[in-house]
């Protein structure tokens, strides 16, 4: 959408602006970041925080892979190894992917819908600053006598109840993370419903806004369920209840039901905003409107709805009745239909487009291909008799890492390259960006593809040692892990170099880009829309 499609004032608005604009800029010094309520500042805080946690969680992954480089106990003891597998997952999910998506939502949603800021700016500040404290509490458990959490990220009883004194700290940290997520989600819903520019109807919203609106509802619905489950663990441990203790009349499998009622929608919380990012990038570089916009909206809503009725496909080995196995198998297979709609729509958007392959497009195409690989292995896991063989093997590890690394993480990298010139006013180094993509893509497949083979051969997950038959593929996977991990230093270098300077970006940045964010200056002003833009009825904003 070009600037001529938008009228940058509300009807009847006065234009006698005062010359004094001092109060419109950011406050000076450190307190700017502590007290800010500006959506761009808070978005930046989320993004830098998630980048820091990406390297902390990545370091934990490298500890895991270094231990698995050869059979035998090599580097760390098994208890610490279990802490690494547990904390790696919690950090990557709650500390990297979710905060990064919230950061992108903070930066981009007000700009995309023509809003001056988020609806609840002080709540926005709180929702960010709770997060670092939650992770300080979580990571501090590594320095306690009893060590960090070592029961897997799913926190299944009775194993997790055998933790030491750090158990309570882990539960409270999870509560703080959940509070932050719910506050952020309420803010996003309030912003999208109440602060759209005149003429910005729901079916004119960019797909990124749609996917985040649906994701916010998933978060609001599921985080309290998870909070309830971990609170029940807390009372089992410290107050003598027996929710999950068979000795007191409880049932440890009940925890699995409650956890996965949260956990499966959480999987889509981690990927739906990625769908929105890719649906923004592919049309720009294909020079075509998104194919099947309406069907993409309905497919996203369908995935969100179905995510609530498939949770027990994680539990096929728990002795579920046959009717339950059949129900959860078929309902899980149904999710592949709206997901397939999305993949076909992305491919149809690219079909016969005037495509160019700048770095954001490379990451978006890599996302489509490798996310589809992860989706197909997920379909294999949906089949009950097959899943009984695959369950708790490295095949499952390969499946969800293909969805979350070349899926969610690639979409975040694509978004960074796509919007970074708009944020900073400078173009990033395209040659280095492409190099980053190709090195990452080679190593991410060297890392995760062999896990399919060792999983099908029967190697269990979460073990610090293994038999000799799995040695070769584990060695290759570890080489891939270190290659992928260290190639992300290039990503940081590209970002810092772009922030410091470079070729100046135009307002549109990308030829053919649609959306309100491309009608404002680069870098985007501290306050984007002081007067609401009016969207003309025939304008394409998506």
Coordinates of C-alpha atoms in Angstrom, one line a residue:
X1 CA 0.0 0.0 0.0
X2 CA 1.4 3.4 -0.9
X3 CA 1.1 6.5 1.2
X4 CA -1.4 7.9 -1.2
X5 CA -3.9 5.3 -0.1
X6 CA -4.1 6.6 3.4
X7 CA -5.4 9.9 4.8
X8 CA -3.2 10.7 7.8
X9 CA -5.8 12.4 10.0
X10 CA -9.2 11.6 11.4
X11 CA -12.2 13.5 10.0
X12 CA -12.7 16.9 11.4
X13 CA -9.4 16.9 13.4
X14 CA -7.7 20.1 14.2
X15 CA -4.2 20.7 12.8
X16 CA -2.9 23.5 15.0
X17 CA -0.1 21.5 16.4
X18 CA 2.2 23.2 18.9
X19 CA 5.9 23.6 17.9
X20 CA 7.1 22.2 21.2
X21 CA 7.5 18.5 20.7
X22 CA 10.1 17.9 23.5
X23 CA 7.7 15.6 25.4
X24 CA 7.2 13.4 22.4
X25 CA 10.7 11.9 22.5
X26 CA 12.0 9.2 24.8
X27 CA 13.2 10.0 28.3
X28 CA 17.0 10.2 28.5
X29 CA 19.2 7.6 30.1
X30 CA 18.6 4.2 31.7
X31 CA 15.3 5.1 33.2
X32 CA 13.8 5.4 29.7
X33 CA 13.9 1.6 29.5
X34 CA 12.7 1.0 33.1
X35 CA 9.7 3.3 33.0
X36 CA 8.8 3.3 29.3
X37 CA 5.3 2.7 28.2
X38 CA 6.1 3.2 24.5
X39 CA 5.2 0.1 22.4
X40 CA 8.4 0.3 20.4
X41 CA 10.7 0.5 23.4
X42 CA 8.9 -2.4 25.1
X43 CA 9.0 -4.4 21.8
X44 CA 12.7 -3.8 21.7
X45 CA 13.2 -4.9 25.3
X46 CA 11.3 -8.1 24.6
X47 CA 13.4 -8.8 21.5
X48 CA 16.8 -8.1 23.1
X49 CA 15.7 -10.2 26.1
X50 CA 14.7 -13.1 23.9
X51 CA 18.0 -12.9 22.0
X52 CA 19.9 -13.1 25.3
X53 CA 17.8 -16.1 26.4
X54 CA 18.4 -17.7 23.0
X55 CA 22.1 -17.9 23.7
X56 CA 21.5 -19.1 27.3
X57 CA 19.1 -21.8 26.1
X58 CA 21.5 -22.6 23.2
X59 CA 24.4 -23.0 25.6
X60 CA 22.3 -25.6 27.5
X61 CA 21.6 -27.4 24.2
X62 CA 25.4 -27.5 23.5
X63 CA 26.0 -29.1 26.9
X64 CA 23.4 -31.8 26.0
X65 CA 25.0 -32.4 22.6
X66 CA 28.5 -32.4 23.9
X67 CA 27.6 -35.1 26.4
X68 CA 26.0 -37.1 23.6
X69 CA 29.0 -36.8 21.3
X70 CA 30.2 -40.2 22.3
X71 CA 28.7 -43.1 24.4
X72 CA 29.5 -43.1 28.1
X73 CA 29.3 -40.4 30.7
X74 CA 31.7 -37.8 29.3
X75 CA 31.3 -34.3 30.6
X76 CA 28.5 -33.8 33.1
X77 CA 26.8 -36.1 35.6
X78 CA 23.3 -37.5 34.7
X79 CA 21.5 -35.2 37.2
X80 CA 22.9 -32.1 35.7
X81 CA 22.2 -33.5 32.2
X82 CA 18.5 -33.8 33.2
X83 CA 18.6 -30.2 34.5
X84 CA 19.9 -29.1 31.1
X85 CA 17.2 -30.9 29.1
X86 CA 14.5 -29.5 31.4
X87 CA 15.8 -25.9 31.5
X88 CA 16.8 -25.8 27.8
X89 CA 13.1 -26.5 26.9
X90 CA 11.6 -24.1 29.5
X91 CA 14.1 -21.3 28.4
X92 CA 13.5 -21.8 24.7
X93 CA 9.7 -21.9 24.9
X94 CA 9.0 -19.3 27.6
X95 CA 12.1 -17.2 27.4
X96 CA 12.8 -17.1 23.6
X97 CA 10.0 -17.9 21.3
X98 CA 7.1 -16.4 23.3
X99 CA 8.8 -13.2 24.3
X100 CA 10.1 -12.7 20.8
X101 CA 6.7 -13.0 19.3
X102 CA 5.3 -10.6 22.0
X103 CA 8.1 -8.2 21.1
X104 CA 7.1 -8.3 17.4
X105 CA 3.5 -7.8 18.4
X106 CA 4.4 -4.8 20.4
X107 CA 6.5 -3.3 17.7
X108 CA 4.3 -4.1 14.7
X109 CA 0.6 -4.5 15.6
X110 CA 0.0 -0.8 16.5
X111 CA 1.8 0.2 13.3
X112 CA -0.1 -2.3 11.2
X113 CA -3.6 -1.3 12.4
X114 CA -2.9 2.5 12.6
X115 CA -2.9 2.7 16.4
X116 CA -0.8 5.3 18.3
X117 CA 0.3 2.7 20.9
X118 CA -0.9 -0.4 22.7
X119 CA -4.3 -0.1 24.5
X120 CA -2.8 -0.6 28.0
X121 CA 0.7 0.9 28.1
X122 CA 1.4 0.6 31.8
X123 CA 0.3 -3.0 31.8
X124 CA 2.6 -3.4 28.9
X125 CA 5.6 -2.2 31.0
X126 CA 4.7 -4.6 33.8
X127 CA 4.2 -7.5 31.5
X128 CA 7.8 -7.2 30.3
X129 CA 9.5 -6.5 33.6
X130 CA 8.0 -9.5 35.3
X131 CA 9.8 -11.7 32.7
X132 CA 13.5 -11.1 33.6
X133 CA 12.7 -11.6 37.3
X134 CA 11.0 -14.9 36.5
X135 CA 14.0 -16.2 34.7
X136 CA 16.5 -15.0 37.3
X137 CA 14.5 -17.1 39.8
X138 CA 14.4 -20.1 37.4
X139 CA 18.1 -20.0 36.6
X140 CA 19.1 -19.3 40.2
X141 CA 18.0 -22.9 41.0
X142 CA 21.2 -24.1 39.2
X143 CA 23.2 -22.6 42.1
X144 CA 21.1 -24.2 44.9
X145 CA 22.3 -27.3 46.7
X146 CA 19.5 -29.4 45.2
X147 CA 20.2 -28.3 41.7
X148 CA 17.9 -27.1 38.9
X149 CA 14.6 -28.8 37.9
X150 CA 15.4 -32.3 36.5
X151 CA 11.9 -33.7 35.7
X152 CA 11.6 -32.8 32.0
X153 CA 9.9 -29.6 30.9
X154 CA 6.6 -31.4 31.3
X155 CA 7.2 -31.6 35.1
X156 CA 5.5 -35.0 35.4
X157 CA 4.9 -36.3 38.9
X158 CA 6.1 -38.3 40.8
X159 CA 9.6 -37.6 39.4
X160 CA 9.3 -33.8 39.7
X161 CA 8.1 -34.1 43.3
X162 CA 11.5 -35.7 44.2
X163 CA 13.3 -32.4 43.5
X164 CA 15.0 -30.6 46.4
X165 CA 14.3 -27.1 47.8
X166 CA 14.5 -25.5 44.3
X167 CA 11.1 -27.0 43.4
X168 CA 9.2 -24.1 44.9
X169 CA 11.3 -21.5 43.1
X170 CA 10.7 -23.3 39.7
X171 CA 6.9 -23.2 40.3
X172 CA 6.9 -19.5 41.3
X173 CA 9.0 -18.7 38.2
X174 CA 6.5 -20.5 36.0
X175 CA 3.7 -18.5 37.6
X176 CA 5.5 -15.2 36.9
X177 CA 6.0 -16.2 33.3
X178 CA 2.4 -17.1 33.0
X179 CA 1.2 -13.8 34.5
X180 CA 3.4 -11.9 32.0
X181 CA 2.0 -13.9 29.1
X182 CA -1.6 -13.3 30.1
X183 CA -1.1 -9.6 30.7
X184 CA 0.5 -9.3 27.3
X185 CA -2.3 -11.2 25.6
X186 CA -5.0 -9.1 27.2
X187 CA -3.2 -6.0 26.0
X188 CA -3.0 -7.4 22.4
X189 CA -6.7 -8.3 22.3
X190 CA -7.7 -4.9 23.7
X191 CA -5.5 -3.1 21.2
X192 CA -6.8 -5.0 18.2
X193 CA -10.5 -4.6 19.1
X194 CA -10.4 -1.0 20.2
X195 CA -7.6 0.8 18.4
X196 CA -7.9 0.0 14.7
X197 CA -7.7 3.0 12.4
X198 CA -11.0 4.1 10.8
X199 CA -11.7 1.8 7.9
X200 CA -9.4 -1.0 9.2
X201 CA -12.1 -3.8 9.3
X202 CA -11.2 -7.2 10.6
X203 CA -10.9 -8.7 7.1
X204 CA -8.5 -5.9 6.2
X205 CA -6.1 -6.7 9.0
X206 CA -2.7 -8.2 8.1
X207 CA -2.3 -11.9 8.7
X208 CA 0.2 -11.2 11.5
X209 CA -2.4 -9.3 13.4
X210 CA -5.0 -12.1 12.9
X211 CA -2.6 -14.8 14.0
X212 CA -1.7 -12.9 17.1
X213 CA -5.4 -12.2 18.0
X214 CA -6.1 -15.9 17.9
X215 CA -2.9 -16.7 19.7
X216 CA -3.8 -14.2 22.5
X217 CA -7.1 -16.0 23.1
X218 CA -5.2 -19.4 23.3
X219 CA -2.9 -17.9 25.9
X220 CA -5.7 -16.5 28.0
X221 CA -7.5 -19.8 27.9
X222 CA -4.6 -22.2 28.6
X223 CA -2.1 -20.4 30.9
X224 CA -4.5 -20.6 33.9
X225 CA -4.8 -24.3 33.3
X226 CA -1.1 -24.7 33.5
X227 CA -1.0 -22.5 36.6
X228 CA -3.6 -24.7 38.2
X229 CA -1.6 -27.9 37.4
X230 CA 1.7 -26.6 38.9
X231 CA -0.1 -25.2 42.0
X232 CA -1.5 -28.7 42.6
X233 CA 2.1 -30.0 42.3
X234 CA 3.1 -27.4 44.9
X235 CA 0.3 -28.4 47.4
X236 CA 1.2 -32.1 46.8
X237 CA 4.7 -31.3 47.8
X238 CA 4.3 -28.9 50.7
X239 CA 0.7 -29.2 52.0
X240 CA 0.0 -32.9 52.1
X241 CA -2.6 -33.0 49.3
X242 CA -2.7 -36.1 47.0
X243 CA -3.9 -34.8 43.6
X244 CA -1.2 -36.8 41.8
X245 CA -0.2 -39.4 44.4
X246 CA -1.7 -42.9 44.1
X247 CA -1.0 -43.6 47.7
X248 CA -3.4 -40.9 48.7
X249 CA -6.1 -41.7 46.1
X250 CA -4.8 -39.4 43.4
X251 CA -3.6 -40.2 39.9
X252 CA -0.3 -39.1 38.3
X253 CA -1.8 -39.6 34.8
X254 CA -4.4 -36.8 35.7
X255 CA -1.5 -34.4 35.7
X256 CA -0.7 -35.4 32.1
X257 CA -4.3 -34.7 31.1
X258 CA -4.2 -31.2 32.7
X259 CA -0.7 -30.4 31.5
X260 CA -1.4 -31.4 27.8
X261 CA -4.7 -29.5 27.8
X262 CA -2.4 -26.5 28.2
X263 CA 0.6 -28.1 26.3
X264 CA -1.0 -28.8 23.0
X265 CA -2.5 -25.3 22.5
X266 CA 0.9 -24.1 23.6
X267 CA 2.4 -25.8 20.6
X268 CA 0.2 -23.6 18.4
X269 CA 0.9 -20.5 20.5
X270 CA 4.5 -21.1 19.4
X271 CA 3.7 -21.4 15.7
X272 CA 0.6 -19.3 14.8
X273 CA 2.4 -15.9 14.9
X274 CA 5.1 -17.5 12.7
X275 CA 2.3 -18.3 10.2
X276 CA 1.4 -14.6 10.3
X277 CA 5.1 -13.5 9.7
X278 CA 5.5 -15.8 6.7
X279 CA 2.1 -14.7 5.3
X280 CA 3.5 -11.1 5.4
X281 CA 6.9 -11.8 3.8
X282 CA 6.1 -14.2 1.0
X283 CA 3.6 -11.9 -0.8
X284 CA 6.1 -9.0 -0.6
X285 CA 8.9 -10.9 -2.3
X286 CA 6.5 -12.8 -4.7
X287 CA 5.1 -9.3 -5.7
X288 CA 1.6 -10.8 -5.3
X289 CA -1.2 -10.5 -2.8
X290 CA -1.5 -13.4 -0.4
X291 CA -3.5 -16.2 -2.1
X292 CA -6.7 -17.1 -0.2
X293 CA -6.6 -14.5 2.6
X294 CA -10.0 -15.5 3.9
X295 CA -9.2 -19.2 4.0
X296 CA -6.0 -18.4 5.9
X297 CA -8.0 -16.6 8.6
X298 CA -10.5 -19.5 8.9
X299 CA -7.7 -22.1 8.8
X300 CA -5.9 -20.3 11.7
X301 CA -9.1 -20.2 13.7
X302 CA -9.7 -23.9 12.9
X303 CA -6.3 -24.9 14.1
X304 CA -6.8 -22.9 17.4
X305 CA -10.2 -24.6 18.0
X306 CA -8.9 -28.1 17.1
X307 CA -5.8 -27.6 19.4
X308 CA -8.1 -27.9 22.4
X309 CA -9.5 -31.4 21.5
X310 CA -6.3 -33.3 20.6
X311 CA -4.2 -33.1 23.8
X312 CA -4.2 -36.9 24.6
X313 CA -2.3 -37.8 21.5
X314 CA 0.7 -37.2 23.8
X315 CA -0.6 -40.0 26.0
X316 CA -1.3 -43.0 23.7
X317 CA 1.0 -45.1 25.9
X318 CA -0.8 -44.5 29.2
X319 CA -3.4 -47.2 28.8
X320 CA -6.1 -45.1 27.2
X321 CA -9.4 -46.9 26.2
X322 CA -9.6 -47.8 22.5
X323 CA -12.4 -45.3 21.9
X324 CA -10.2 -42.5 23.3
X325 CA -7.3 -43.6 21.2
X326 CA -9.4 -43.5 18.0
X327 CA -11.0 -40.1 18.9
X328 CA -7.6 -38.4 19.6
X329 CA -6.0 -40.1 16.5
X330 CA -8.7 -38.8 14.1
X331 CA -9.0 -35.3 15.7
X332 CA -5.2 -35.0 15.5
X333 CA -5.2 -36.0 11.8
X334 CA -7.9 -33.3 11.2
X335 CA -5.4 -30.5 12.2
X336 CA -3.3 -31.4 9.1
X337 CA -6.2 -30.1 6.9
X338 CA -6.1 -26.4 7.9
X339 CA -2.3 -26.6 8.2
X340 CA -2.2 -28.0 4.7
X341 CA -4.4 -25.1 3.5
X342 CA -1.8 -22.7 4.8
X343 CA 1.1 -24.5 3.1
X344 CA -0.7 -24.7 -0.2
X345 CA -1.7 -21.0 0.0
X346 CA 1.9 -20.0 0.6
X347 CA 3.0 -22.1 -2.4
X348 CA 0.2 -20.6 -4.5
X349 CA 1.3 -17.1 -3.6
X350 CA 4.8 -17.9 -4.8
X351 CA 3.5 -19.6 -8.0
X352 CA 4.3 -17.4 -11.0
X353 CA 5.2 -14.5 -8.8
X354 CA 8.0 -12.1 -9.7
X355 CA 10.1 -13.6 -6.9
X356 CA 13.3 -12.3 -5.5
X357 CA 15.4 -14.0 -2.8
X358 CA 16.4 -11.5 -0.2
X359 CA 17.3 -12.8 3.2
X360 CA 13.7 -12.6 4.7
X361 CA 12.3 -14.6 1.7
X362 CA 15.1 -17.2 2.1
X363 CA 14.1 -17.7 5.8
X364 CA 10.4 -17.8 4.9
X365 CA 10.9 -20.4 2.2
X366 CA 13.2 -22.4 4.5
X367 CA 10.4 -22.2 7.1
X368 CA 7.7 -23.5 4.6
X369 CA 9.9 -26.5 3.5
X370 CA 11.3 -27.6 6.9
X371 CA 8.1 -26.8 8.9
X372 CA 6.3 -29.2 6.4
X373 CA 8.9 -31.9 7.2
X374 CA 8.1 -31.4 10.9
X375 CA 4.4 -31.5 10.1
X376 CA 4.6 -34.7 8.2
X377 CA 6.5 -36.5 11.1
X378 CA 3.8 -35.1 13.4
X379 CA 1.2 -36.8 11.2
X380 CA 3.2 -40.1 11.7
X381 CA 3.0 -39.5 15.5
X382 CA -0.8 -39.0 15.3
X383 CA -1.3 -42.7 14.2
X384 CA -1.8 -44.5 17.5
X385 CA -0.1 -47.9 16.8
X386 CA 2.9 -46.1 15.2
X387 CA 3.1 -43.6 18.0
X388 CA 3.4 -46.5 20.6
X389 CA 6.7 -47.3 18.8
X390 CA 7.9 -43.7 18.4
X391 CA 6.8 -42.5 21.8
X392 CA 9.7 -41.0 24.0
X393 CA 12.3 -41.7 21.3
X394 CA 14.5 -39.3 19.4
X395 CA 12.0 -39.4 16.6
X396 CA 9.8 -37.2 18.7
X397 CA 12.7 -34.9 19.4
X398 CA 13.4 -34.6 15.7
X399 CA 9.7 -33.9 15.0
X400 CA 9.2 -31.0 17.4
X401 CA 12.6 -29.5 16.8
X402 CA 11.8 -29.3 13.0
X403 CA 8.7 -27.5 13.9
X404 CA 10.3 -25.1 16.5
X405 CA 13.7 -24.4 15.1
X406 CA 13.3 -24.1 11.3
X407 CA 9.7 -23.3 12.1
X408 CA 9.4 -20.7 14.9
X409 CA 13.0 -19.6 15.2
X410 CA 13.4 -19.2 11.4
X411 CA 10.2 -17.1 11.3
X412 CA 11.7 -14.9 14.0
X413 CA 14.9 -14.5 12.0
X414 CA 12.9 -13.7 8.8
X415 CA 10.9 -11.1 10.7
X416 CA 14.0 -9.5 12.1
X417 CA 15.6 -9.2 8.6
X418 CA 12.2 -8.0 7.2
X419 CA 11.5 -5.3 9.7
X420 CA 14.9 -4.3 10.9
X421 CA 15.4 -1.6 8.3
X422 CA 12.0 -0.1 9.4
X423 CA 13.1 -0.2 13.0
X424 CA 16.6 1.2 12.6
X425 CA 16.4 3.2 9.3
X426 CA 19.4 1.3 8.1
X427 CA 19.7 -1.7 5.7
X428 CA 21.4 -4.8 7.1
X429 CA 24.3 -6.4 5.2
X430 CA 22.5 -8.6 2.6
X431 CA 25.5 -10.7 1.7
X432 CA 26.1 -11.6 5.4
X433 CA 22.4 -12.2 5.9
X434 CA 22.3 -14.8 3.0
X435 CA 25.5 -16.4 4.4
X436 CA 23.8 -16.6 7.8
X437 CA 20.8 -18.3 6.2
X438 CA 22.8 -21.0 4.3
X439 CA 25.1 -21.9 7.1
X440 CA 22.2 -22.1 9.5
X441 CA 20.2 -24.2 7.1
X442 CA 23.0 -26.7 6.4
X443 CA 23.8 -27.2 10.1
X444 CA 20.2 -27.3 11.3
X445 CA 19.6 -30.3 9.1
X446 CA 22.9 -31.9 10.0
X447 CA 21.7 -31.5 13.7
X448 CA 18.1 -32.7 13.6
X449 CA 17.7 -35.0 10.6
X450 CA 19.9 -37.8 12.1
X451 CA 17.6 -37.8 15.1
X452 CA 14.9 -39.4 13.0
X453 CA 17.2 -42.4 12.3
X454 CA 18.3 -43.0 15.9
X455 CA 14.7 -42.5 17.1
X456 CA 13.3 -45.1 14.6
X457 CA 16.2 -47.4 15.8
X458 CA 14.9 -47.1 19.3
X459 CA 17.1 -44.5 21.1
X460 CA 15.1 -43.0 24.0
X461 CA 15.1 -39.3 24.6
X462 CA 16.5 -37.5 27.8
X463 CA 19.3 -40.0 28.3
X464 CA 22.9 -39.0 29.0
X465 CA 24.4 -42.3 27.7
X466 CA 23.5 -44.7 24.9
X467 CA 24.6 -48.0 23.3
X468 CA 27.3 -48.1 20.6
X469 CA 24.8 -48.6 17.8
X470 CA 23.7 -44.9 18.0
X471 CA 27.2 -43.4 18.2
X472 CA 27.8 -42.4 14.5
X473 CA 24.5 -40.4 14.1
X474 CA 24.9 -38.8 17.5
X475 CA 28.4 -37.6 16.6
X476 CA 27.0 -36.0 13.4
X477 CA 24.1 -34.4 15.2
X478 CA 26.5 -32.9 17.8
X479 CA 28.7 -31.4 15.0
X480 CA 25.5 -29.9 13.5
X481 CA 24.6 -28.5 16.9
X482 CA 27.9 -26.6 17.4
X483 CA 27.8 -25.4 13.8
X484 CA 24.3 -24.1 14.1
X485 CA 24.9 -22.6 17.6
X486 CA 28.0 -20.6 16.6
X487 CA 26.6 -19.5 13.3
X488 CA 24.1 -17.5 15.3
X489 CA 26.9 -15.2 16.4
X490 CA 26.8 -14.0 12.8
X491 CA 23.1 -13.1 13.4
X492 CA 24.0 -10.9 16.4
X493 CA 26.9 -9.2 14.4
X494 CA 24.5 -8.4 11.5
X495 CA 21.9 -6.9 13.9
X496 CA 24.5 -4.8 15.8
X497 CA 26.1 -3.6 12.6
X498 CA 22.7 -2.6 11.2
X499 CA 21.7 -0.7 14.4
X500 CA 25.0 1.2 14.3
X501 CA 24.6 2.3 10.7
X502 CA 24.6 1.3 7.1
X503 CA 22.9 2.2 3.9
X504 CA 19.8 4.3 4.6
X505 CA 16.5 2.5 4.2
X506 CA 13.6 4.0 2.2
X507 CA 10.2 4.4 3.8
X508 CA 8.8 1.5 1.7
X509 CA 12.0 -0.6 2.3
X510 CA 10.9 -3.5 0.1
X511 CA 9.4 -2.9 -3.4
X512 CA 5.8 -4.2 -3.4
X513 CA 5.4 -4.3 0.4
X514 CA 1.8 -3.7 1.6
X515 CA 0.6 -2.4 4.9
X516 CA 0.4 0.7 7.0
X517 CA 3.9 0.2 8.6
X518 CA 5.5 0.9 5.2
X519 CA 3.8 4.3 4.9
X520 CA 5.7 5.8 7.9
X521 CA 9.3 7.0 7.9
X522 CA 12.3 4.7 8.4
X523 CA 13.3 4.6 11.2
X524 CA 9.7 4.6 12.5
X525 CA 9.1 7.7 14.6
X526 CA 8.8 7.3 18.4
X527 CA 5.1 8.0 18.2
X528 CA 3.8 6.6 14.9
X529 CA 0.3 7.8 14.4
X530 CA -0.4 11.1 16.3
X531 CA -3.5 11.3 14.1
X532 CA -5.3 8.2 13.0
X533 CA -4.9 7.3 9.4
X534 CA -8.2 6.7 7.6
X535 CA -8.2 3.6 5.4
X536 CA -9.9 4.1 2.1
X537 CA -12.5 1.3 1.4
X538 CA -10.7 0.0 -1.7
X539 CA -7.2 0.0 -0.1
X540 CA -5.3 -3.3 0.2
X541 CA -3.6 -3.3 3.6
X542 CA -2.6 -7.0 3.6

